[in-house]
Coordinates of C-alpha atoms in Angstrom, one line a residue:
Chain A
M148 CA 0.4 -0.2 -0.1
A149 CA 1.3 3.3 -1.0
F150 CA 0.8 6.1 2.4
T151 CA 2.2 9.6 0.9
Y152 CA 1.6 12.2 3.2
A153 CA 2.5 16.6 2.2
I154 CA 3.6 18.4 5.7
S155 CA 2.9 21.8 4.3
G156 CA 3.8 25.3 5.4
G157 CA 0.3 25.2 6.6
D158 CA 0.1 22.6 8.7
W159 CA 4.3 24.5 11.0
A160 CA 1.7 27.9 10.7
R161 CA -1.1 25.7 13.3
I162 CA 1.9 25.0 15.6
A163 CA 3.1 29.1 16.2
P164 CA 2.9 28.9 19.2
E165 CA 4.9 25.6 20.0
L166 CA 7.1 26.7 18.2
A167 CA 7.7 30.5 18.6
L168 CA 8.1 28.7 22.8
L169 CA 10.5 25.8 21.5
V170 CA 12.6 28.5 19.1
A171 CA 12.2 30.3 22.6
A172 CA 13.9 27.8 24.9
L173 CA 16.6 27.7 22.4
L174 CA 18.1 31.1 22.1
V175 CA 18.4 31.0 26.2
M176 CA 20.1 28.0 26.1
L177 CA 22.0 30.1 22.7
V178 CA 23.1 33.5 24.3
D179 CA 23.4 31.6 27.8
A180 CA 26.3 30.2 26.4
L181 CA 28.0 33.7 24.8
I182 CA 27.6 35.7 27.3
P183 CA 29.9 36.3 30.5
A184 CA 27.6 35.2 33.9
R185 CA 27.0 38.3 35.8
L186 CA 24.2 39.4 32.5
R187 CA 22.6 35.5 33.0
G188 CA 20.2 37.6 34.6
A189 CA 18.9 39.2 31.4
L190 CA 17.8 36.0 29.3
V191 CA 14.3 36.4 31.4
I192 CA 13.9 38.8 28.3
I193 CA 14.3 36.3 25.3
G194 CA 11.7 34.2 27.7
V195 CA 9.5 37.2 27.5
M196 CA 10.4 37.6 24.4
G197 CA 8.6 34.3 23.4
V198 CA 6.1 34.4 25.2
L199 CA 5.0 37.9 23.4
A200 CA 5.9 36.4 19.8
A201 CA 3.6 32.9 21.1
L202 CA 1.2 35.5 21.7
A203 CA 1.0 37.0 18.3
G204 CA 1.2 33.4 17.0
V205 CA -2.4 32.1 19.1
I206 CA -3.5 35.8 17.6
M207 CA -3.4 34.9 13.7
L208 CA -5.1 31.4 15.0
Y209 CA -7.5 33.5 15.5
A210 CA -7.5 35.3 13.4
S211 CA -7.3 33.2 10.6
S212 CA -10.0 30.4 9.2
G213 CA -9.5 27.2 7.6
S214 CA -9.2 23.1 8.9
P215 CA -8.1 23.6 12.5
S216 CA -6.5 21.1 12.5
A217 CA -2.7 20.3 11.6
F218 CA -0.6 17.4 10.6
G219 CA -2.1 14.7 9.7
G220 CA -4.8 15.0 12.6
M221 CA -1.6 15.3 15.2
V222 CA -2.6 18.3 16.6
T223 CA -5.2 21.4 16.3
S224 CA -5.4 24.5 16.4
D225 CA -9.4 25.1 17.3
P226 CA -10.2 27.1 19.8
L227 CA -10.3 25.3 22.7
A228 CA -7.0 24.8 22.0
L229 CA -5.6 28.7 21.6
F230 CA -8.1 29.0 25.2
A231 CA -5.6 26.4 26.7
T232 CA -2.8 28.3 25.1
L233 CA -3.8 31.9 26.1
V234 CA -4.5 30.6 29.9
I235 CA -0.7 29.0 29.4
L236 CA 0.6 32.0 27.8
A237 CA -0.1 34.2 31.9
A238 CA 1.2 31.4 33.7
T239 CA 4.1 31.7 32.5
G240 CA 4.6 34.9 30.8
L241 CA 4.0 35.6 35.5
S242 CA 6.5 33.4 36.4
L243 CA 8.6 34.3 34.5
L244 CA 8.6 37.5 35.5
L245 CA 8.4 36.6 38.9
S246 CA 11.8 35.3 39.0
P247 CA 14.8 38.0 38.8
G248 CA 15.9 38.2 41.0
Y249 CA 14.3 35.5 43.6
I250 CA 16.1 32.5 42.1
E251 CA 19.5 34.6 42.4
R252 CA 18.9 34.4 46.2
Q253 CA 18.7 30.4 46.1
G254 CA 21.3 31.2 45.4
T255 CA 21.5 29.2 41.5
R256 CA 23.5 30.1 39.5
Q257 CA 22.7 28.6 36.1
Q258 CA 20.5 31.3 34.9
G259 CA 20.1 30.2 31.1
E260 CA 19.1 26.0 32.8
F261 CA 16.5 27.6 34.1
Y262 CA 14.9 29.7 32.1
A263 CA 15.5 27.9 28.9
L264 CA 13.5 24.0 31.4
V265 CA 11.4 27.1 32.0
M266 CA 9.6 27.5 28.0
L267 CA 10.0 23.9 26.9
A268 CA 7.6 23.2 30.2
A269 CA 5.4 25.2 28.3
T270 CA 6.0 24.0 24.7
G271 CA 5.0 20.7 26.3
M272 CA 1.7 21.7 28.0
V273 CA 0.4 24.0 25.2
L274 CA 1.4 20.8 22.4
M275 CA -0.9 18.6 25.1
A276 CA -3.5 21.5 25.0
A277 CA -3.5 20.9 20.7
S278 CA -3.2 17.4 21.0
T279 CA -5.9 15.5 18.9
N280 CA -4.7 12.1 19.4
L281 CA -4.0 9.8 21.9
M282 CA 0.5 9.9 20.9
M283 CA 0.1 13.3 21.2
I284 CA -1.4 13.9 23.9
F285 CA 1.3 11.8 25.9
L286 CA 4.3 13.5 24.4
G287 CA 2.6 16.6 25.0
L288 CA 2.6 15.7 28.9
E289 CA 5.7 13.8 29.2
L290 CA 7.2 17.1 27.6
L291 CA 6.1 20.0 30.0
S292 CA 6.4 17.0 32.7
L293 CA 10.4 16.3 32.8
P294 CA 11.5 20.1 32.4
L295 CA 9.4 20.7 35.7
Y296 CA 11.5 17.1 37.3
V297 CA 14.2 19.0 36.5
L298 CA 12.7 22.2 37.7
C299 CA 11.9 21.0 40.9
A300 CA 14.8 20.5 42.5
F301 CA 17.2 23.0 40.8
A302 CA 17.9 24.6 43.9
P303 CA 21.4 23.4 44.5
G304 CA 22.1 22.2 47.5
Q305 CA 18.6 22.4 49.4
Q306 CA 17.1 19.7 51.2
R307 CA 13.6 20.1 50.3
A308 CA 13.8 21.2 46.2
Q309 CA 15.9 17.6 45.8
E310 CA 13.1 15.9 47.7
S311 CA 10.3 17.6 45.3
G312 CA 12.1 16.6 42.4
M313 CA 12.4 13.1 43.6
K314 CA 9.1 13.3 44.6
Y315 CA 7.4 14.3 41.5
F316 CA 9.2 12.4 39.4
L317 CA 8.5 9.0 40.3
L318 CA 5.5 9.3 40.6
S319 CA 4.5 11.1 38.1
S320 CA 6.6 8.7 35.8
F321 CA 4.2 6.0 38.7
A322 CA 1.2 7.9 36.8
S323 CA 2.5 8.0 33.3
G324 CA 2.7 4.5 33.5
F325 CA -1.3 4.6 33.8
L326 CA -2.1 6.5 31.3
L327 CA 0.1 4.6 28.9
Y328 CA -1.6 1.7 29.8
G329 CA -4.2 3.0 29.6
M330 CA -4.0 4.3 26.1
A331 CA -3.0 0.7 24.9
L332 CA -6.0 -0.3 26.3
I333 CA -8.5 2.5 24.9
Y334 CA -6.4 1.6 21.3
G335 CA -7.4 -2.2 21.9
A336 CA -10.6 -1.6 22.0
T337 CA -10.8 1.0 19.0
G338 CA -7.8 0.2 16.9
A339 CA -8.2 4.3 17.3
T340 CA -5.1 5.8 18.4
N341 CA -6.8 9.7 16.5
L342 CA -9.8 11.0 19.3
G343 CA -11.8 11.0 15.5
G344 CA -10.8 7.7 15.0
I345 CA -12.2 6.5 18.8
N346 CA -15.9 8.1 18.9
H347 CA -16.6 6.9 15.4
F348 CA -15.8 3.9 16.7
V349 CA -17.5 4.5 20.1
A350 CA -20.2 5.9 18.1
T351 CA -21.1 3.2 15.7
H352 CA -20.4 0.0 18.3
A353 CA -23.0 -0.7 20.5
M354 CA -20.9 -1.4 23.8
S355 CA -22.0 -4.7 26.3
A356 CA -20.2 -4.6 29.7
T357 CA -19.1 -8.2 29.2
A358 CA -18.7 -9.0 26.0
G359 CA -17.1 -7.5 23.2
F360 CA -13.6 -4.4 23.4
G361 CA -16.8 -3.3 26.2
P362 CA -14.2 -4.6 28.5
I363 CA -11.1 -3.8 28.3
L364 CA -12.8 -0.1 27.0
L365 CA -13.5 0.4 30.0
G366 CA -10.6 -0.6 31.7
G367 CA -9.1 1.3 29.5
M368 CA -11.2 5.0 30.6
A369 CA -10.5 4.3 34.2
L370 CA -6.0 3.7 33.0
L371 CA -6.4 6.4 31.3
A372 CA -8.6 8.6 34.3
V373 CA -5.9 7.6 37.0
G374 CA -3.5 8.9 34.7
L375 CA -4.9 12.8 34.2
A376 CA -6.8 13.2 37.7
F377 CA -3.5 12.6 38.8
K378 CA -1.8 15.5 36.7
V379 CA -4.5 17.4 37.9
S380 CA -3.9 16.6 41.4
A381 CA -7.5 15.0 42.5
I382 CA -8.1 13.2 45.5
P383 CA -6.9 10.0 45.8
F384 CA -3.4 11.1 43.8
H385 CA -3.4 13.6 44.4
A386 CA -0.5 13.3 48.1
W387 CA 2.4 14.6 45.2
T388 CA 0.8 18.4 45.2
P389 CA 1.8 19.7 48.7
D390 CA 5.3 18.3 49.0
V391 CA 5.9 19.3 45.0
Y392 CA 4.7 22.2 46.2
Q393 CA 6.6 23.2 49.6
G394 CA 9.8 22.5 48.0
A395 CA 10.2 23.6 44.4
L396 CA 11.2 27.2 43.9
T397 CA 7.9 29.5 43.2
P398 CA 8.0 31.1 40.8
V399 CA 7.8 26.9 39.7
T400 CA 4.9 25.8 41.8
A401 CA 2.9 29.4 40.1
L402 CA 3.9 27.8 36.0
M403 CA 2.7 24.0 36.8
S404 CA -0.2 24.7 38.9
V405 CA -1.6 26.3 36.2
G406 CA 0.5 25.4 33.4
T407 CA 0.1 21.7 34.0
K408 CA -4.0 21.1 34.8
M409 CA -4.7 23.3 32.4
A410 CA -2.9 21.2 29.4
A411 CA -4.2 17.9 31.4
F412 CA -7.7 19.4 32.3
V413 CA -7.5 20.5 28.0
A414 CA -7.0 16.6 27.4
L415 CA -9.6 15.5 30.2
I416 CA -12.2 17.3 27.6
R417 CA -10.8 16.6 24.1
V418 CA -10.8 12.0 25.6
F419 CA -13.6 11.9 28.1
D420 CA -15.9 15.4 26.7
V421 CA -15.6 14.7 23.2
A422 CA -13.6 11.9 21.8
L423 CA -15.7 10.0 24.4
A424 CA -19.4 11.0 24.7
P425 CA -21.4 8.2 23.0
V426 CA -19.8 6.5 26.1
R427 CA -20.2 9.1 28.8
A428 CA -22.8 7.3 30.9
D429 CA -19.5 5.0 31.5
W430 CA -17.9 7.2 33.1
Q431 CA -18.8 10.2 34.6
G432 CA -19.5 8.4 37.2
I433 CA -15.8 8.5 38.1
M434 CA -15.9 12.3 37.3
W435 CA -19.1 12.6 39.1
A436 CA -17.5 11.1 42.1
L437 CA -13.8 12.5 41.3
A438 CA -15.2 16.1 41.5
I439 CA -16.9 15.9 45.0
L440 CA -14.0 14.3 47.0
T441 CA -11.6 16.9 45.3
M442 CA -13.5 19.2 46.5
V443 CA -14.7 18.5 50.2
G444 CA -11.2 16.6 50.2
G445 CA -9.3 19.5 49.7
N446 CA -10.6 22.7 51.6
I447 CA -10.8 20.7 54.8
L448 CA -6.5 19.7 54.4
A449 CA -6.3 22.8 53.8
A450 CA -7.6 24.1 56.7
T451 CA -5.2 22.7 58.7
Q452 CA -2.1 23.5 57.7
T453 CA 0.7 26.3 59.0
N454 CA 2.6 27.4 56.4
V455 CA 1.4 29.3 53.4
K456 CA 2.9 27.9 50.0
R457 CA 1.4 24.0 51.5
L458 CA -1.5 25.9 51.8
L459 CA -1.6 27.3 49.3
A460 CA -1.1 23.6 46.8
Y461 CA -4.5 22.2 48.7
S462 CA -6.4 25.2 48.1
S463 CA -4.8 24.0 44.0
I464 CA -6.9 21.0 45.0
A465 CA -10.0 21.8 45.3
H466 CA -9.7 23.8 42.9
A467 CA -9.3 21.5 40.6
G468 CA -12.6 20.3 42.6
Y469 CA -14.3 22.6 41.2
L470 CA -13.1 22.5 37.6
L471 CA -13.7 18.4 37.4
I472 CA -18.1 19.5 37.9
G473 CA -17.3 20.7 34.5
I474 CA -15.2 17.6 33.0
A475 CA -18.2 15.8 34.5
L476 CA -21.3 18.0 34.1
G477 CA -19.7 16.7 30.1
T478 CA -22.5 20.0 28.9
Q479 CA -20.8 22.6 26.5
A480 CA -22.1 24.7 29.3
G481 CA -19.7 22.6 31.5
I482 CA -16.3 23.2 29.4
A483 CA -17.2 26.7 28.8
A484 CA -16.9 27.1 33.0
L485 CA -14.2 25.3 33.7
L486 CA -12.5 27.6 30.8
Y487 CA -13.9 30.7 32.7
Y488 CA -12.2 29.3 36.0
M489 CA -9.0 28.7 34.7
A490 CA -8.1 31.7 32.9
A491 CA -9.3 33.2 36.7
Y492 CA -7.2 30.8 38.0
A493 CA -4.3 31.2 36.2
V494 CA -4.0 34.8 37.5
M495 CA -5.1 34.6 40.2
N496 CA -3.3 32.0 41.3
V497 CA 0.3 32.7 41.0
G498 CA 0.2 35.7 42.4
A499 CA -1.3 34.8 45.2
F500 CA 2.3 32.5 43.9
G501 CA 3.8 35.8 43.4
V502 CA 4.0 37.5 46.8
V503 CA 4.7 34.7 49.4
L504 CA 7.2 34.6 45.6
A505 CA 8.4 38.5 47.5
L506 CA 8.0 37.4 51.6
E507 CA 10.2 33.9 51.2
R508 CA 13.9 34.2 51.8
V509 CA 16.3 31.5 51.4
A510 CA 15.2 28.0 51.0
G511 CA 12.0 28.3 51.6
L512 CA 11.9 30.1 55.3
G513 CA 9.5 32.8 55.9
T514 CA 6.9 31.6 54.0
N515 CA 5.4 30.0 57.5
L516 CA 2.0 30.9 58.0
D517 CA 3.2 33.2 61.4
D518 CA 5.5 34.8 59.0
Y519 CA 2.6 36.6 57.5
R520 CA 2.0 37.7 61.2
G521 CA 1.9 42.3 61.5
L522 CA 2.7 42.2 57.7
A523 CA 0.4 45.2 56.5
S524 CA 2.2 47.3 58.8
R525 CA 5.8 46.0 57.6
R526 CA 4.4 45.5 54.2
P527 CA 1.4 46.9 53.2
A528 CA 1.3 47.3 49.0
L529 CA 2.4 43.4 49.2
A530 CA -0.6 42.4 51.8
A531 CA -3.4 44.6 50.0
A532 CA -2.7 42.6 46.7
L533 CA -1.8 39.2 49.4
A534 CA -5.0 40.2 50.2
V535 CA -7.3 40.5 47.3
F536 CA -5.8 37.8 45.2
L537 CA -7.4 35.7 48.8
F538 CA -11.0 36.8 48.0
A539 CA -10.5 35.4 44.7
L540 CA -9.8 32.6 45.6
A541 CA -12.0 32.5 47.7
G542 CA -14.9 33.5 45.9
I543 CA -15.9 36.9 47.0
P544 CA -17.9 39.3 44.6
G545 CA -16.4 42.0 42.5
T546 CA -13.3 39.2 42.2
A547 CA -12.2 36.9 40.0
G548 CA -13.1 33.8 42.0
F549 CA -16.2 34.6 42.3
V550 CA -17.0 35.2 38.6
A551 CA -15.7 31.5 37.9
K552 CA -17.3 30.0 40.2
Y553 CA -21.0 31.4 40.1
A554 CA -20.6 30.2 36.2
I555 CA -19.9 26.5 37.2
F556 CA -22.3 25.9 40.1
A557 CA -24.8 27.7 37.6
A558 CA -23.7 25.1 34.7
A559 CA -23.5 22.4 37.0
V560 CA -28.1 23.3 38.5
T561 CA -28.7 23.9 34.8
G562 CA -26.6 20.6 33.7
G563 CA -28.9 18.3 36.3
H564 CA -26.2 17.9 39.2
A565 CA -27.7 20.2 40.7
E566 CA -25.8 18.0 43.7
L567 CA -23.0 19.1 42.5
T568 CA -23.6 22.7 43.7
I569 CA -24.4 22.0 47.2
I570 CA -20.8 20.4 48.0
G571 CA -19.9 22.9 46.1
V572 CA -20.7 25.5 47.4
V573 CA -20.4 24.1 51.0
A574 CA -16.6 23.3 50.3
S575 CA -16.1 26.8 49.2
M576 CA -17.6 27.9 52.9
I577 CA -14.7 25.7 54.5
G578 CA -12.3 27.1 52.0
F579 CA -13.3 30.7 53.1
Y580 CA -12.0 29.9 57.0
Y581 CA -8.2 29.5 55.6
Y582 CA -7.4 32.1 53.3
L583 CA -9.0 34.2 55.8
R584 CA -7.0 32.7 58.6
V585 CA -4.4 34.1 56.6
I586 CA -6.2 37.9 56.1
W587 CA -7.1 38.0 59.6
A588 CA -2.6 37.3 60.5
M589 CA -1.9 39.8 58.5
Y590 CA -3.8 42.6 59.4
F591 CA -5.0 41.7 63.2
V592 CA -2.6 39.7 64.4
P593 CA 1.2 42.0 65.7
A594 CA 4.7 41.1 64.3
P595 CA 6.4 38.7 66.9
D596 CA 9.6 40.6 66.4
M597 CA 6.9 44.8 66.0
P598 CA 7.5 45.3 70.4
A599 CA 11.0 45.0 70.6
A600 CA 11.7 47.0 68.0
E601 CA 9.5 49.7 69.0
A602 CA 10.3 49.2 72.6
A603 CA 14.0 50.3 71.0
N604 CA 12.8 53.2 69.3
A605 CA 11.0 54.7 72.0
N606 CA 13.9 54.9 74.4
P607 CA 15.9 57.7 73.3
H608 CA 19.5 56.2 75.7
L609 CA 20.0 54.2 72.8
S610 CA 23.5 51.7 73.3
L611 CA 25.0 51.0 70.3
A612 CA 23.6 47.2 70.3
G613 CA 20.8 48.1 71.1
L614 CA 20.1 50.8 67.4
N615 CA 22.3 48.1 65.4
S616 CA 19.4 44.7 66.6
A617 CA 16.4 47.4 66.2
V618 CA 18.0 48.4 63.1
V619 CA 18.3 44.9 61.7
T620 CA 15.1 43.9 63.3
K621 CA 14.0 46.7 61.0
L622 CA 16.0 45.3 57.9
A623 CA 14.7 41.7 59.0
A624 CA 10.6 43.1 59.6
S625 CA 10.3 44.6 55.7
G626 CA 13.0 42.0 53.7
T627 CA 13.9 41.7 50.7
P628 CA 12.9 45.1 47.4
L629 CA 10.1 43.9 45.1
A630 CA 12.0 44.0 41.6
F631 CA 10.6 45.7 39.3
S632 CA 9.1 42.9 37.0
A633 CA 8.1 41.2 39.6
G634 CA 6.4 44.4 40.5
L635 CA 5.2 44.6 37.2
A636 CA 3.4 40.9 37.7
L637 CA 2.2 41.1 40.4
A638 CA 0.4 44.8 38.9
L639 CA -1.3 42.8 36.1
A640 CA -1.7 39.8 38.0
L641 CA -4.0 41.9 40.2
I642 CA -5.6 44.3 36.8
G643 CA -6.5 40.4 35.8
T644 CA -8.0 39.1 38.4
L645 CA -10.5 42.4 39.2
G646 CA -10.6 42.5 35.8
L647 CA -12.2 39.2 34.9
G648 CA -14.1 39.9 38.2
I649 CA -15.4 43.3 36.9
F650 CA -15.8 42.8 33.8
P651 CA -15.7 39.4 32.8
A652 CA -18.2 38.9 29.3
P653 CA -15.7 39.0 26.6
L654 CA -13.4 36.1 28.0
I655 CA -16.7 34.1 29.0
S656 CA -17.3 35.0 25.1
L657 CA -13.8 33.6 24.4
A658 CA -14.7 30.8 27.1
R659 CA -18.0 29.9 25.2
Q660 CA -16.6 29.7 21.2
A661 CA -14.4 27.2 23.0
A662 CA -16.3 25.0 23.8
G663 CA -18.0 24.9 21.0
L664 CA -20.9 27.0 22.1
P665 CA -21.9 29.7 19.5
Chain B
M192 CA 4.4 -26.3 13.1
P193 CA 3.6 -24.7 16.2
M194 CA 0.3 -22.9 16.7
P195 CA 0.5 -18.9 16.5
M196 CA 0.1 -17.9 20.6
P197 CA -2.9 -16.3 20.5
P198 CA -3.1 -12.6 21.7
N199 CA -5.1 -13.2 24.8
A200 CA -2.5 -15.0 26.7
F201 CA -0.1 -11.7 25.6
L202 CA -2.7 -9.6 26.9
L203 CA -2.2 -11.5 30.0
V204 CA 1.4 -11.0 30.1
S205 CA 1.4 -7.6 29.6
A206 CA -1.5 -7.0 32.2
I207 CA 1.0 -9.8 34.8
L208 CA 4.2 -7.8 33.9
F209 CA 2.5 -4.8 34.4
T210 CA 0.8 -5.5 37.9
I211 CA 4.0 -6.4 38.8
G212 CA 5.1 -3.2 38.3
V213 CA 2.6 -1.8 40.6
V214 CA 3.7 -4.3 43.3
G215 CA 7.7 -3.0 42.8
V216 CA 6.8 0.9 43.1
L217 CA 4.4 0.4 45.6
S218 CA 6.4 -2.1 48.0
R219 CA 10.8 -0.9 47.5
R220 CA 12.2 2.3 49.4
N221 CA 15.4 2.2 46.9
P222 CA 14.6 4.6 44.1
L223 CA 16.4 2.7 41.7
V224 CA 14.4 -0.4 41.9
I225 CA 11.1 2.3 42.2
F226 CA 12.5 3.2 38.9
M227 CA 13.2 -0.1 37.8
S228 CA 9.4 -1.0 38.2
I229 CA 8.0 2.1 36.0
E230 CA 10.7 1.3 33.4
L231 CA 8.9 -2.7 33.7
M232 CA 5.4 -0.9 33.5
L233 CA 5.9 0.6 30.2
N234 CA 7.6 -2.2 29.0
A235 CA 4.7 -4.2 29.5
V236 CA 2.5 -1.2 27.5
N237 CA 5.3 -1.8 25.2
L238 CA 3.9 -5.5 24.7
S239 CA 0.2 -4.6 24.7
F240 CA 0.8 -2.0 22.2
M241 CA 2.6 -4.5 20.1
T242 CA -0.3 -7.4 20.6
F243 CA -3.3 -4.7 19.5
S244 CA -0.5 -3.8 16.1
S245 CA -1.0 -7.1 15.1
A246 CA -4.2 -7.9 16.4
L247 CA -5.8 -5.1 14.6
H248 CA -3.3 -5.5 11.2
S249 CA -2.4 -1.6 12.1
V250 CA 0.9 0.8 12.9
D251 CA -0.1 2.9 15.4
G252 CA 0.6 -0.1 18.7
W253 CA 4.2 -0.7 16.7
I254 CA 5.0 3.9 16.4
F255 CA 3.6 4.5 19.8
V256 CA 5.7 1.8 21.2
F257 CA 9.1 4.2 19.5
L258 CA 7.4 7.1 21.5
V259 CA 7.5 5.1 24.3
L260 CA 10.9 4.0 24.1
T261 CA 12.4 7.3 23.5
V262 CA 10.9 9.4 26.4
A263 CA 11.8 6.4 28.5
A264 CA 15.3 7.4 27.5
A265 CA 14.4 10.7 28.7
E266 CA 13.4 9.8 31.9
V267 CA 16.3 7.2 32.7
V268 CA 18.7 10.6 31.9
I269 CA 16.8 13.1 33.9
G270 CA 15.6 10.5 37.0
L271 CA 19.3 9.4 37.5
A272 CA 20.3 12.6 37.5
I273 CA 18.0 13.2 40.6
I274 CA 19.1 10.6 41.7
V275 CA 22.5 11.3 42.0
S276 CA 22.3 15.1 42.7
I277 CA 20.3 13.4 46.5
F278 CA 22.6 10.7 46.7
R279 CA 25.9 13.0 46.9
S280 CA 24.0 14.7 49.6
R281 CA 23.2 12.9 51.7
Q282 CA 25.0 9.3 51.6
E283 CA 21.9 7.4 51.6
I284 CA 19.0 6.9 49.6
D285 CA 15.6 5.2 50.8
V286 CA 12.5 6.8 50.2
D287 CA 11.4 6.8 53.8
D288 CA 14.0 9.4 54.7
L289 CA 12.8 11.5 52.1
N290 CA 10.3 13.3 54.8
S291 CA 11.0 16.9 55.3
M292 CA 8.2 18.7 54.4
K293 CA 4.3 16.9 56.1
G294 CA 1.0 17.6 56.2

């Protein structure tokens, strides 16, 4: 059988965002080798340029007409992929801007490698979101995971970072094994790796759970669901999340908490809500149970945390629960709500991690809840920003988080699953408790050092030693100044969080378009 | 002339290998051995892909196997690098000792 297939220039244009990110990664590595060590901090500029170029590619693809499918149906640039790309680019851009200053403070010398790996991980995320074939989903997933393993273990000589990298590596590879076995069984049952082919087979063959291809397909769906549930850190596959998020460098945590989730949720949408839609009755129960377990469990576990980074990790698990409602519903309104939620989550979560990063000293010191006491009097701007991000994560009206929660709960009611809404609202109430705990510590609890420093200032006859200790206390209290780019990232995240809350309409219509709604 | 093995036998072997891999990951404490168990899982999946490819007369499964092999090789590089960097700073590698973070 003769088989010819030509790759046209149009195919390459369809993956313009991926190419832009990849070229930026390669350029970072190339330039890194050519410039003196003291200039390496400037490599972040190449990364940000790459993100902007990818953004231009997304805008070009939104404007383009014709079939979005490319490379023989391997990848696509449909509105769903483009929306997910926008969210991933936002998270990548903000994480890059947060990095200068911080990664030097953590003792990192190889800044070139750091930025190159961030760009490669972003490439993998975008590629996974654009995949319409099981092979490409797997490749995209691995391209995003492999750089993240290294990035998690990146801080030199920090035990927690090494632990974080090791745990993520072992558990993520373990989950990849399940994911692959699921893909193999689905391929065996349907004879296709291409999602369109799988959908065609499932739609045209009646399935029996006990005979024929039925049991194999059921097993495949279950294993694939386990693999992807691990990636979005749904309970009971969440055990890695808090340790990995706490130990990794904070910009990396911010990137993976948003980018990996977005890519994996698009894969869940494409595989379950689209390709396997004809057998929805067989998988809906799993997603329904995962959503409830994750919402309730994530919020309860977060309420007991004393480390802010860890608290945000559990909060990201809880948010994965709300997002899973969109998958479990299986309706287009549910998918649109999920996408909007993800965009809102991107700005508010990266913003919250950004403030944590600004306050963090070396090796994860300064991330305990106790370190946030009296923050409002020491760093009022940062405290106010963190308060806005936490209010948004809790879902207070006027912020992006409220619109997102409203959209997803409304979709659950109209989709005939009011019980998910009720459980979701109750779980959000628990969420209020731990978000407000941080805000309470910042605004209403005095800092432990402050009385001593004030007493020293009040005494006019300070001894030299006393003066020194007061100065030291004051310096320690105010912490390191914020790098310009990190301030810019926080400002952008703040604008996004409030902007999406007050003017949600344009992004909601974009999300509806991505979900195939008019 | 010997009878060719039926596809179900290959699938059974693949399932058994995969299970051995899963049990290995869950029960062993040395990261290297855990990692070997993960590799066993991946190769069990490869066997499934090959079996389905032959049974379905389709090449997709074979291509998938190549991708899995390549990715597994890349994973080895990164995994061993992380294990070595931990070994350098602690002189022992038992996953039960990786417990500086709790909650």
